[in-house]
Coordinates of C-alpha atoms and ligand atoms in Angstrom, one line a residue:
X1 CA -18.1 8.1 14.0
X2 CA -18.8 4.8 13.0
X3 CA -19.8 1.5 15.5
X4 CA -16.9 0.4 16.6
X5 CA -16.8 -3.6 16.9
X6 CA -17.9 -4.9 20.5
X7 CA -15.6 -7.6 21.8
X8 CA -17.1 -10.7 24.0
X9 CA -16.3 -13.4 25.7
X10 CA -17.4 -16.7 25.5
X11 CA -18.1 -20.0 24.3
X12 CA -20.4 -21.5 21.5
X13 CA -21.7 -18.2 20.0
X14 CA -23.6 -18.5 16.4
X15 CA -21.6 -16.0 14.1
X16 CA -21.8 -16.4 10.1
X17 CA -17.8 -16.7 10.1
X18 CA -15.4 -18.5 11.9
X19 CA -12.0 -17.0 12.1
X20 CA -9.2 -19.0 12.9
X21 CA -5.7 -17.7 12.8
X22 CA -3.3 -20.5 12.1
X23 CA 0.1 -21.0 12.4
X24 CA 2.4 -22.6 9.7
X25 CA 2.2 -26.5 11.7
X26 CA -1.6 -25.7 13.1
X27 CA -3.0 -28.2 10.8
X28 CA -0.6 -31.2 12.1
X29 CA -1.9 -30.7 15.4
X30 CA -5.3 -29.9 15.4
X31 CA -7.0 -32.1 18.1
X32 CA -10.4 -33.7 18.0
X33 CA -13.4 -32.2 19.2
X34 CA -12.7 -29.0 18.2
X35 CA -13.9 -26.6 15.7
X36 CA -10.7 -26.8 13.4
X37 CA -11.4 -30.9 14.0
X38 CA -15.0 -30.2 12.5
X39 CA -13.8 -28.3 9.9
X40 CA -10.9 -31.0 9.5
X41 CA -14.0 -33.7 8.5
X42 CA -15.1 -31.4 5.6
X43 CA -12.4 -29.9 4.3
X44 CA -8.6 -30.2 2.9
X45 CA -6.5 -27.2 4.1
X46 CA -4.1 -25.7 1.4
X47 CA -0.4 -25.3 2.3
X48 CA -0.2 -22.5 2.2
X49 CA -2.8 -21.2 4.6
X50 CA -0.4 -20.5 7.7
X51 CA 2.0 -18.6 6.0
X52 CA 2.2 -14.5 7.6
X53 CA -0.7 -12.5 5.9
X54 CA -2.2 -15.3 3.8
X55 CA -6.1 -15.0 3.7
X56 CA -8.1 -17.9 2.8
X57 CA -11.9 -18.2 2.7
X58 CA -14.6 -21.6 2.8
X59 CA -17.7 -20.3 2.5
X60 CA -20.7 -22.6 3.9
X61 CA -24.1 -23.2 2.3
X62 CA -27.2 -21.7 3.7
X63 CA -27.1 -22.2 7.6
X64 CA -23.7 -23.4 6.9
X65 CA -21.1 -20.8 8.9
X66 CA -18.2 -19.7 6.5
X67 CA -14.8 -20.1 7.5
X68 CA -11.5 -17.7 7.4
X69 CA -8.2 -18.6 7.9
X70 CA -5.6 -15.9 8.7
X71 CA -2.0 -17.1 8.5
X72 CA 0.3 -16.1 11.3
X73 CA 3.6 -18.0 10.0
X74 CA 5.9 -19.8 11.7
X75 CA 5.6 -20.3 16.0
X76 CA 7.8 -17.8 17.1
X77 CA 8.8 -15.8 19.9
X78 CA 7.4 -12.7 18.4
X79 CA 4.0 -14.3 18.0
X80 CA 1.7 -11.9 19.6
X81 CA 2.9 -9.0 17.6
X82 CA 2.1 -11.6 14.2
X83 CA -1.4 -12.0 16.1
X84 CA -2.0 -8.3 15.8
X85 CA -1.3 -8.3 12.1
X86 CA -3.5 -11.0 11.3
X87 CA -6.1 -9.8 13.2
X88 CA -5.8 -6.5 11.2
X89 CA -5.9 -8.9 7.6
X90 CA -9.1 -11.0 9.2
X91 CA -10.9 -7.6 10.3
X92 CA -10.4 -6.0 6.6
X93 CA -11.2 -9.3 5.3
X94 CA -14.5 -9.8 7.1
X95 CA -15.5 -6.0 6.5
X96 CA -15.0 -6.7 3.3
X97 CA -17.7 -9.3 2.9
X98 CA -20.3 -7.3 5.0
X99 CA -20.4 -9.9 7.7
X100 CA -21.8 -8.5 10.8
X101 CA -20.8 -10.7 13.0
X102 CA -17.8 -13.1 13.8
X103 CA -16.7 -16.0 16.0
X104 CA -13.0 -16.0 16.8
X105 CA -11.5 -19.6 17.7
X106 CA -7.5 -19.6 18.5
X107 CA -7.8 -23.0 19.2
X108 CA -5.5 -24.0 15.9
X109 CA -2.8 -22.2 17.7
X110 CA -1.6 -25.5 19.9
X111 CA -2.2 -25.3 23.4
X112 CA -1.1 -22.0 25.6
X113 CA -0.4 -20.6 29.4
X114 CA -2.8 -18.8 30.0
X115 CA -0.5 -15.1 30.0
X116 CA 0.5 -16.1 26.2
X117 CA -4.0 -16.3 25.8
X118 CA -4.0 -13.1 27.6
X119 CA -1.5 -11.5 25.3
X120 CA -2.9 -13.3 21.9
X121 CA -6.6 -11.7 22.9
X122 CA -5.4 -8.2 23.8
X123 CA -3.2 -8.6 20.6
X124 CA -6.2 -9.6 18.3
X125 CA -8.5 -6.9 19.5
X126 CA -5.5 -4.5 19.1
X127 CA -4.6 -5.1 15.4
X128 CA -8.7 -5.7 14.3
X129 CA -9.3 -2.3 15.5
X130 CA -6.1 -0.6 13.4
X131 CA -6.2 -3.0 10.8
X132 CA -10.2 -1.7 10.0
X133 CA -9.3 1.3 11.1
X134 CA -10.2 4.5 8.3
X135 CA -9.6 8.1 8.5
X136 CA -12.6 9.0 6.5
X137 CA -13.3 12.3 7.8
X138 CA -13.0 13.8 4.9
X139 CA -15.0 11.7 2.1
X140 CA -18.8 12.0 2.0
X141 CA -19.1 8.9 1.6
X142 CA -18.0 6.7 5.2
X143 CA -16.2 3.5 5.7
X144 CA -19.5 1.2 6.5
X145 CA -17.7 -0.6 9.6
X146 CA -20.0 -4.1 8.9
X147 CA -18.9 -6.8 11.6
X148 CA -20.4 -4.9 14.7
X149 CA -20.6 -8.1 17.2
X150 CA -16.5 -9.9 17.6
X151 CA -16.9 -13.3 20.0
X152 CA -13.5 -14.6 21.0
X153 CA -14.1 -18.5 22.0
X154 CA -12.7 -18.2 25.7
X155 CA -13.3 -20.3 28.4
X156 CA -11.6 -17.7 31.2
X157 CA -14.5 -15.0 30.3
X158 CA -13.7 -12.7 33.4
X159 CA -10.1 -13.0 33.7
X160 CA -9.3 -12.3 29.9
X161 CA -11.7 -9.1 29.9
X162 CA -9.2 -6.8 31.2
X163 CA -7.3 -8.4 28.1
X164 CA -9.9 -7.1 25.8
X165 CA -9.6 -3.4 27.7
X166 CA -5.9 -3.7 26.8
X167 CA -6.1 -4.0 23.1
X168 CA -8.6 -1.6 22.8
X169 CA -6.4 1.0 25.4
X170 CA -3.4 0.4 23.1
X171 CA -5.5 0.6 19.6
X172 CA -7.4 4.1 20.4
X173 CA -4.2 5.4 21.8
X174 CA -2.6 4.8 18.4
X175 CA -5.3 5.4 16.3
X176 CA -5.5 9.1 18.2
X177 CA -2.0 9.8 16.5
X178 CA -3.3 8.2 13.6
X179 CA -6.3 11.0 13.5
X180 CA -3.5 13.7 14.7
X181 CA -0.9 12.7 11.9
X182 CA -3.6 12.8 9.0
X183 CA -5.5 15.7 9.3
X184 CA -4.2 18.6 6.9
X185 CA -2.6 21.4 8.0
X186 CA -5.6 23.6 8.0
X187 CA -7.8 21.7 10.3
X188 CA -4.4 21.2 12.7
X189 CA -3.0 24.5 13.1
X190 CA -0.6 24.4 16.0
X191 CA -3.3 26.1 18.4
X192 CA -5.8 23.5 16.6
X193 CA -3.3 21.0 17.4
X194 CA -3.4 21.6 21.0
X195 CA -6.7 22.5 21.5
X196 CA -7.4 18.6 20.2
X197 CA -5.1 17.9 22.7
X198 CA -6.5 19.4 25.4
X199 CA -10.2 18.1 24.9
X200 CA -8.4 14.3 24.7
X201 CA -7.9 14.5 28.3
X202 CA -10.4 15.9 29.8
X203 CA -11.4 14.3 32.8
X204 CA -8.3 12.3 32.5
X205 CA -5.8 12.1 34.9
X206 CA -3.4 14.5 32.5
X207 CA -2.3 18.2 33.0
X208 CA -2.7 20.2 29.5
X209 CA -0.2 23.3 29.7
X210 CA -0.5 25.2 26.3
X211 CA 2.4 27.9 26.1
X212 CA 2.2 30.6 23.0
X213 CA 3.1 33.9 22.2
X214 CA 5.4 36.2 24.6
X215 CA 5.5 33.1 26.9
X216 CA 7.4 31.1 24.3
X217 CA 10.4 33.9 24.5
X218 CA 10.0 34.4 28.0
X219 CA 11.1 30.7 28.2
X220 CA 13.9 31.5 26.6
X221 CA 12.9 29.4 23.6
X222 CA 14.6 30.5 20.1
X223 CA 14.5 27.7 17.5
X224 CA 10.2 27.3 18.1
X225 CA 9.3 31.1 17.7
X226 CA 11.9 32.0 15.3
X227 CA 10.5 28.6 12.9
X228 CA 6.6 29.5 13.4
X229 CA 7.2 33.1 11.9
X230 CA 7.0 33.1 9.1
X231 CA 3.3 31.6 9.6
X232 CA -0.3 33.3 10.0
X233 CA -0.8 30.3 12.9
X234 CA 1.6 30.7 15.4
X235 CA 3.6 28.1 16.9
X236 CA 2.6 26.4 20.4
X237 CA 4.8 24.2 23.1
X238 CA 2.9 22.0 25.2
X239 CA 3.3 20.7 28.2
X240 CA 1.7 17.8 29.2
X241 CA 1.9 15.9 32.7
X242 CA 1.3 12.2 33.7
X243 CA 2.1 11.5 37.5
X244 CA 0.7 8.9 39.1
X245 CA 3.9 7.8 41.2
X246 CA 6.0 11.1 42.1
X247 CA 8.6 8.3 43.2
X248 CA 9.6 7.5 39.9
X249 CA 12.2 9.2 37.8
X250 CA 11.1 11.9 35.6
X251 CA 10.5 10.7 31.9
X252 CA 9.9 13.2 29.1
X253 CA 8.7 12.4 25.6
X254 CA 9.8 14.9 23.3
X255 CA 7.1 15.1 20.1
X256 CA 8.4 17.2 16.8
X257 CA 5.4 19.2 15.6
X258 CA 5.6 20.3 12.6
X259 CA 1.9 21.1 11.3
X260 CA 3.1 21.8 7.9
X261 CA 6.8 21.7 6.3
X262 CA 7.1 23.5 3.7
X263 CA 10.6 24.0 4.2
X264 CA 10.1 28.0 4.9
X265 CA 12.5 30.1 2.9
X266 CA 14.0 27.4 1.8
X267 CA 10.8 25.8 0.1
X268 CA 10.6 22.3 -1.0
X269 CA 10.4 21.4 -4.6
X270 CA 8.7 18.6 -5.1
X271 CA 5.1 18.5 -6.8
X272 CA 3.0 17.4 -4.1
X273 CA 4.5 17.8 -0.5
X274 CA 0.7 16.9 0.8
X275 CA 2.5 14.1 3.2
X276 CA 4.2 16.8 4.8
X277 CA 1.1 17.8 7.3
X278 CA 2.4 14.4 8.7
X279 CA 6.1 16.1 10.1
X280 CA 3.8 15.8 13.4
X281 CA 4.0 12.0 13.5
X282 CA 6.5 12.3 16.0
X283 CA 4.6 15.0 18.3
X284 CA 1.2 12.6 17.6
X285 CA 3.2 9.8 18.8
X286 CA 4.3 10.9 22.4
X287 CA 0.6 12.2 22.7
X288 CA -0.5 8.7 21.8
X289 CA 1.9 6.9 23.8
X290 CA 0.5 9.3 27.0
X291 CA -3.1 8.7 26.5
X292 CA -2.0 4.5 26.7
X293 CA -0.2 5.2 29.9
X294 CA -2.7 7.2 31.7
X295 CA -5.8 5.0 30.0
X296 CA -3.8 1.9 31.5
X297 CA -3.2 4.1 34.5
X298 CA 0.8 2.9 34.9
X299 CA 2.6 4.3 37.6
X300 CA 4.8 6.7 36.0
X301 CA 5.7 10.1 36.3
X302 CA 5.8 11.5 32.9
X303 CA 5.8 15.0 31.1
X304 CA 5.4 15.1 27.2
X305 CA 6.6 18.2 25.6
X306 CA 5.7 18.8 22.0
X307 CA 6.7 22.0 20.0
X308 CA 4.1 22.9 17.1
X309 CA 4.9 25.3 14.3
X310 CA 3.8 25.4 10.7
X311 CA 7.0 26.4 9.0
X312 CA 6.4 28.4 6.1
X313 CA 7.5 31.4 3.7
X314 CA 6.5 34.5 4.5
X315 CA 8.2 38.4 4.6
X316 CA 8.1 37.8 8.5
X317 CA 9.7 34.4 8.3
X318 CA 12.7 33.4 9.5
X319 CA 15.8 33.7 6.9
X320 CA 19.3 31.4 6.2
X321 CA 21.7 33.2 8.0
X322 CA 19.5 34.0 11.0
X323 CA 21.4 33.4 14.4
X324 CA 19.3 32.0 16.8
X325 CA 20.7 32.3 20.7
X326 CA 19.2 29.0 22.9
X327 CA 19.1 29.3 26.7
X328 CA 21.5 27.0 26.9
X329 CA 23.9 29.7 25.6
X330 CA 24.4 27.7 22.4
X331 CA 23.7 30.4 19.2
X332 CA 23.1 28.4 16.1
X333 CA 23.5 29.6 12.2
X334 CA 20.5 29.0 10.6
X335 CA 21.6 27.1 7.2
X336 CA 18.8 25.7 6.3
X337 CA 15.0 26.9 6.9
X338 CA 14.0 23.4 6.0
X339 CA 15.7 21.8 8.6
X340 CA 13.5 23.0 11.2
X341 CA 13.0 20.1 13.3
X342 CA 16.0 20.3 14.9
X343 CA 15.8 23.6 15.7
X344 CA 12.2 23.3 17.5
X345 CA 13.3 20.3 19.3
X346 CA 16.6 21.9 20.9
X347 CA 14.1 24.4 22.7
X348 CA 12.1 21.1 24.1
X349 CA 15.5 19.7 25.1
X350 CA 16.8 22.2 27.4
X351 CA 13.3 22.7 28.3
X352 CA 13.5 18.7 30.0
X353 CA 16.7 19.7 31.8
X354 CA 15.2 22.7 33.0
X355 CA 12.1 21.1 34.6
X356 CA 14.1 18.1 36.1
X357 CA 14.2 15.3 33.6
X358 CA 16.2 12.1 34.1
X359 CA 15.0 10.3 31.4
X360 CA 14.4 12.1 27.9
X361 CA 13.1 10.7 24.3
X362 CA 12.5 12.7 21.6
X363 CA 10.7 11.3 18.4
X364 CA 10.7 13.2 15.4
X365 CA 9.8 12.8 11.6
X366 CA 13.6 14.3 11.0
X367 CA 15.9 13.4 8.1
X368 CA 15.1 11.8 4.4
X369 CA 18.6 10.2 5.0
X370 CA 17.3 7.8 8.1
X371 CA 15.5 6.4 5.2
X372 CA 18.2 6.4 2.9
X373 CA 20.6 4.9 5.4
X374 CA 18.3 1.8 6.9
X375 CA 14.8 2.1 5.2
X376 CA 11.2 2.3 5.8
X377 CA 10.6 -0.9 7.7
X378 CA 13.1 0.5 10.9
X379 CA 13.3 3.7 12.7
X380 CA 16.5 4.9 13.8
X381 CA 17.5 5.6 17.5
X382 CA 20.6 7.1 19.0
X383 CA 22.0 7.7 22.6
X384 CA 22.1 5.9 25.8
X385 CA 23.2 2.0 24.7
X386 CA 20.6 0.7 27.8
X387 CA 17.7 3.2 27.2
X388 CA 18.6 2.8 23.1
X389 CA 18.4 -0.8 24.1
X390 CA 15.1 -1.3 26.7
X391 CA 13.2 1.3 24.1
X392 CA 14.4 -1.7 21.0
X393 CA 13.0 -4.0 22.9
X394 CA 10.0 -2.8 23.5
X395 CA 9.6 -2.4 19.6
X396 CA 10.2 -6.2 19.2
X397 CA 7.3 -6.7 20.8
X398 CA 4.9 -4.2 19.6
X399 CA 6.0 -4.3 15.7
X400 CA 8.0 -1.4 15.7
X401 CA 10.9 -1.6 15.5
X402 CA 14.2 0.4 16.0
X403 CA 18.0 -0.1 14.8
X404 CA 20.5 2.1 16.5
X405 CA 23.0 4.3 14.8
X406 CA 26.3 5.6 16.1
X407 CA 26.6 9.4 17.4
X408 CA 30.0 9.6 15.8
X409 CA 32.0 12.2 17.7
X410 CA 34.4 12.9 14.9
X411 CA 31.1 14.1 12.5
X412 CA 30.7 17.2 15.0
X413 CA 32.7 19.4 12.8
X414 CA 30.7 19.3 9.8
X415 CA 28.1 21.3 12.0
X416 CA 30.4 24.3 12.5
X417 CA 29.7 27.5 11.6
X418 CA 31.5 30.6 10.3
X419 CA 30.0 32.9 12.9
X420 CA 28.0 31.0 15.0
X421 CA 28.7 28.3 17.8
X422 CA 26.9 25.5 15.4
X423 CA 24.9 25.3 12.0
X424 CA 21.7 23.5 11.5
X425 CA 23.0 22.1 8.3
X426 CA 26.0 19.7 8.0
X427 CA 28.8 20.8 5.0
X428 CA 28.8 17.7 4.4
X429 CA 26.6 15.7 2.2
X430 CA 27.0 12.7 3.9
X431 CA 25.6 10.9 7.4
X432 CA 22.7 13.8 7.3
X433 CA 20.5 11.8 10.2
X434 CA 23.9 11.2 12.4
X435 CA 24.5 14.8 11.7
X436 CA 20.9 15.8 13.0
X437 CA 21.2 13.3 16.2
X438 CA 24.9 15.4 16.8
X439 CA 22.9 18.5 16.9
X440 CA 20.3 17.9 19.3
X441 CA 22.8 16.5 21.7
X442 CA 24.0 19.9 22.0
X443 CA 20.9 20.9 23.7
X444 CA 20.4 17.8 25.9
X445 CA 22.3 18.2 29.7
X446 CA 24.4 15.6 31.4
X447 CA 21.3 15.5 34.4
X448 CA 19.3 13.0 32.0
X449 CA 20.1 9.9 30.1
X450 CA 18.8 10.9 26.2
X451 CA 17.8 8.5 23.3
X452 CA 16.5 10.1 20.1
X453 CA 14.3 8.4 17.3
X454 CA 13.8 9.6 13.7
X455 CA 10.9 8.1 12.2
X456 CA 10.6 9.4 9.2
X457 CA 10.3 6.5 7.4
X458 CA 7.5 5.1 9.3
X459 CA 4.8 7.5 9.8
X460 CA 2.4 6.7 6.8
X461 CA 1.9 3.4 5.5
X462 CA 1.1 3.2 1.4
X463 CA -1.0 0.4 1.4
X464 CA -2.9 -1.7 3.9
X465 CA -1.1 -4.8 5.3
X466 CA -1.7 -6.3 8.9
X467 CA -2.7 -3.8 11.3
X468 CA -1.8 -0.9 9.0
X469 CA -4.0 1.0 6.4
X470 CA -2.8 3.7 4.3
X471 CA -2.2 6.5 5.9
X472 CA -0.4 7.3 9.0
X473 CA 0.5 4.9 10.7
X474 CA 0.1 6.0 14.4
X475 CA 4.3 4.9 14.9
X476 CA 5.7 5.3 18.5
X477 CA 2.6 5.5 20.6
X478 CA 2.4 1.4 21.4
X479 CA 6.4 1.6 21.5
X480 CA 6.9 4.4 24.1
X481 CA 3.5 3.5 25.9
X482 CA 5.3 -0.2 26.5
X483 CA 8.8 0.8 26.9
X484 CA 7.1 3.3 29.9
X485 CA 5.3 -0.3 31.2
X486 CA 7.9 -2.3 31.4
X487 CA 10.4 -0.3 33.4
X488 CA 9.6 -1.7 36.7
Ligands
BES1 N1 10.4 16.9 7.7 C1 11.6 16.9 6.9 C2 12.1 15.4 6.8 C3 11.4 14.7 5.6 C4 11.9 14.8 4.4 C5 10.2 14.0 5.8 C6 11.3 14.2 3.3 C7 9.6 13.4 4.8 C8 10.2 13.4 3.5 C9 12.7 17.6 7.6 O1 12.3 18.8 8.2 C10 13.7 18.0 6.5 O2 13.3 18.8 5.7 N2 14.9 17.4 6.6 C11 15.8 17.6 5.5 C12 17.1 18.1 6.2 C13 18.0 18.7 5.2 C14 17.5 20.1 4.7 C15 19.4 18.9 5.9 C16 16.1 16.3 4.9 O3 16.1 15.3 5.5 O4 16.2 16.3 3.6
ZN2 ZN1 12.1 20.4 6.9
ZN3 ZN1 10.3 18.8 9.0

């Protein structure tokens, strides 16, 4: 591992850079005394400078400290979420240039209550630590992380500490479903997969229940075992608890973990389906968004369910035509071995009814036709208009964000089946991520109110921008984790 950055405090520090990110009207209203003022005497700022994601450098002579601007764009509601995106384009910036040290000013963003400075420092520390974040596990040679020493000009130094603890809470919660969702398939077998999970929280306030084998049918489970068959590594449902208020409702997060998707039987085609050791973004997700919530230590009461299978070909794997009988009394055609997801997460859903849920979201890297339908910039979410609605805006203000989509009643019949209660597939080639919402509300019960989010689209990013680096992007653990917080 490399040093991560250390984030102080203060006033006055020498650093060999001074960042300052800068909204589109900061340079009208910079006031004197200041360091922008200072720099003001010196230099001419470009117009440019505050627009979102522009980077612009003024290096000083000798002694001389340089200077960064970051542009944040224009003042607006969603500004802390624009704060984490340029501190993710500063970090990368500054890393870039082998600084080891930095001096943060925010005094070009106009004056502030002092809960908008609280949410602007947890935000910066938050996006520098994704925005330089690097999965480099793999590559002999590491990412050198360079700017070791981060001082945030505060005057409040104790009270904007815990702000500090915040961004870094949210950041390594995310950046653990960022390690999850890009490790091949071979270092994160299901049992892998768990076993990771299990040494995360240790010594954290978190029950890890690992469930495999016999125990899986025992259940009553039939769309996990029957998808993990076909695979030397079998498939794994855990069960992980979060309670530190037993008076609030039951929540469950629902995680799809599919280690590998190959499609099974009915095998993908592309070239290189590499990306697909990432069809556990959603599981990696609900596993981040837990280790936030217990590393912030919210009162909650929370379980996380994820079901982990690799789905592959095999003589023992499961076949088209298969009929797979759910303990919800639901028996499902098997159309399609490639649309496994579903059939995992129908187990997890009855499972939440079962063990008292009142509240139930499932996440999952589903359909290519989410995509298709509203792109790779939105996720989609269906089900209960006021959790569809608190969960979207939670996303506003984390940068992720959701559009909802309608569970259209009338679409049920294009999951009939000649001989079974439903099939997997829809026979018809339209609405395929409506389709795939209709079937898992088969398994859901009428005890718990049920949203559902297919994230396809945003699990990997393919190129850095902000506070995201290419790879997985670590989608749905700062969402869920701030949807659970603000639920008073
Ligand atoms: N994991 C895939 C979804 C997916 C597709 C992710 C392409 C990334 C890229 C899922 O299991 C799947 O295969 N879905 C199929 C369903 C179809 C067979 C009905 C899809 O969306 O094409
Ligand atoms: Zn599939
Ligand atoms: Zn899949």
């Amino acid at each position: 591992m490399n040093a991560m950055p250390i984030f102080k405090l203060g006033q006055g520090g020498a650093g060999r850079v001074i960042i300052f990110p800068v909204f589109k009207d900061s340079f009208e209203q910079a006031h004197s005394g200041g360091l922008l003022a200072s720099f003001l005497e010196k230099h001419e700022p470009r117009k440019r400078m505050g627009e979102r994601g522009e980077v612009t450098w003024f290096y000083g002579h000798g002694e001389q400290p340089h200077y960064l601007f970051v542009g944040v764009g224009e003042r607006s509601q969603n500004a802390a979420f624009r704060i984490t995106e340029a501190a993710g384009t500063a970090g990368r910036a500054a890393e870039q240039e082998g600084l080891q040290s930095a001096v943060i000013s925010f005094e070009a963003l106009g004056k502030r209550k002092d809960e908008e400075e609280e949410s602007f420092v947890a935000a910066w520390v938050e996006g520098w630590l994704l925005g330089t974040y690097a999965f480099d596990r793999y590559r002999s040679k590491k990412t050198h992380r360079s700017v070791t020493a981060i001082l945030i000009e505060a005057e409040r130094k104790e009270s904007l500490a815990e702000a500090v603890r915040l961004g870094e809470i949210r950041a390594q919660g995310t950046m653990l479903a960022r390690d999850l969702t890009n490790e091949p398939s071979n270092a994160l077998t299901p049992l892998k997969f768990a076993e990771r999970v299990r040494e995360h929280f240790e010594g954290v306030e978190v029950s890890v229940d690992i469930k495999t084998g016999e125990e899986l049918e025992h259940l009553g489970m039939a769309g996990l075992p029957a998808v993990g068959r076909g695979s030397i590594n079998p498939p794994v449902f855990m069960d992980l608890r979060y309670c530190s208020d037993p008076a609030k409702p039951l929540t469950v997060l629902v995680g799809k973990g599919i280690t590998f998707d190959t499609g099974g039987i009915s095998l993908k085609r592309d070239n290189d389906i590499s990306d697909m050791r990432m069809d556990m973004a959603g599981a990696a997700g609900v596993i981040g968004a837990l280790s936030i919530i217990a590393a912030r230590g919210i009162p909650a009461n929370i379980a996380v369910l994820v079901a982990a299978a690799e789905n592959v070909p095999d003589a023992n794997a499961l076949l088209p035509g298969e009929v797979l009988r759910y303990a919800n009394g639901t028996t499902v055609q098997v159309g399609n071995t490639d649309s496994e997801g579903r059939l995992v997460l129908a187990d997890a859903l009855v499972y939440a009814g079962q063990i008292g849920a009142q509240r139930v979201v499932d996440m999952a890297t589903l359909t290519y036709s989410c995509v298709g339908a509203i792109g790779s910039k939105l996720a989609g979410i269906w089900g209960d208009d006021r959790l569809v609605q608190a969960i979207r805006t939670a996303g506003e203000g984390v940068g992720e964000k959701l559009w909802q989509l309608p569970l259209v009643d009338e679409y049920e019949d294009y999951l009939k089946s000649d001989y079974a209660d439903i099939c997997n597939i829809s026979r018809v080639g339209e609405a395929g991520a409506i389709t795939a919402a209709l079937f898992l509300r088969k398994f859901t019960s009428p005890s718990y109110k049920w949203a559902h989010i297919d994230m396809n689209g945003l699990k990997e990013a393919s190129g850095c921008s902000g506070h995201l680096v290419i790879g997985a992007t670590g989608y749905g653990a700062r969402l869920l984790a701030e949807w659970v917080a603000s639920d008073v």
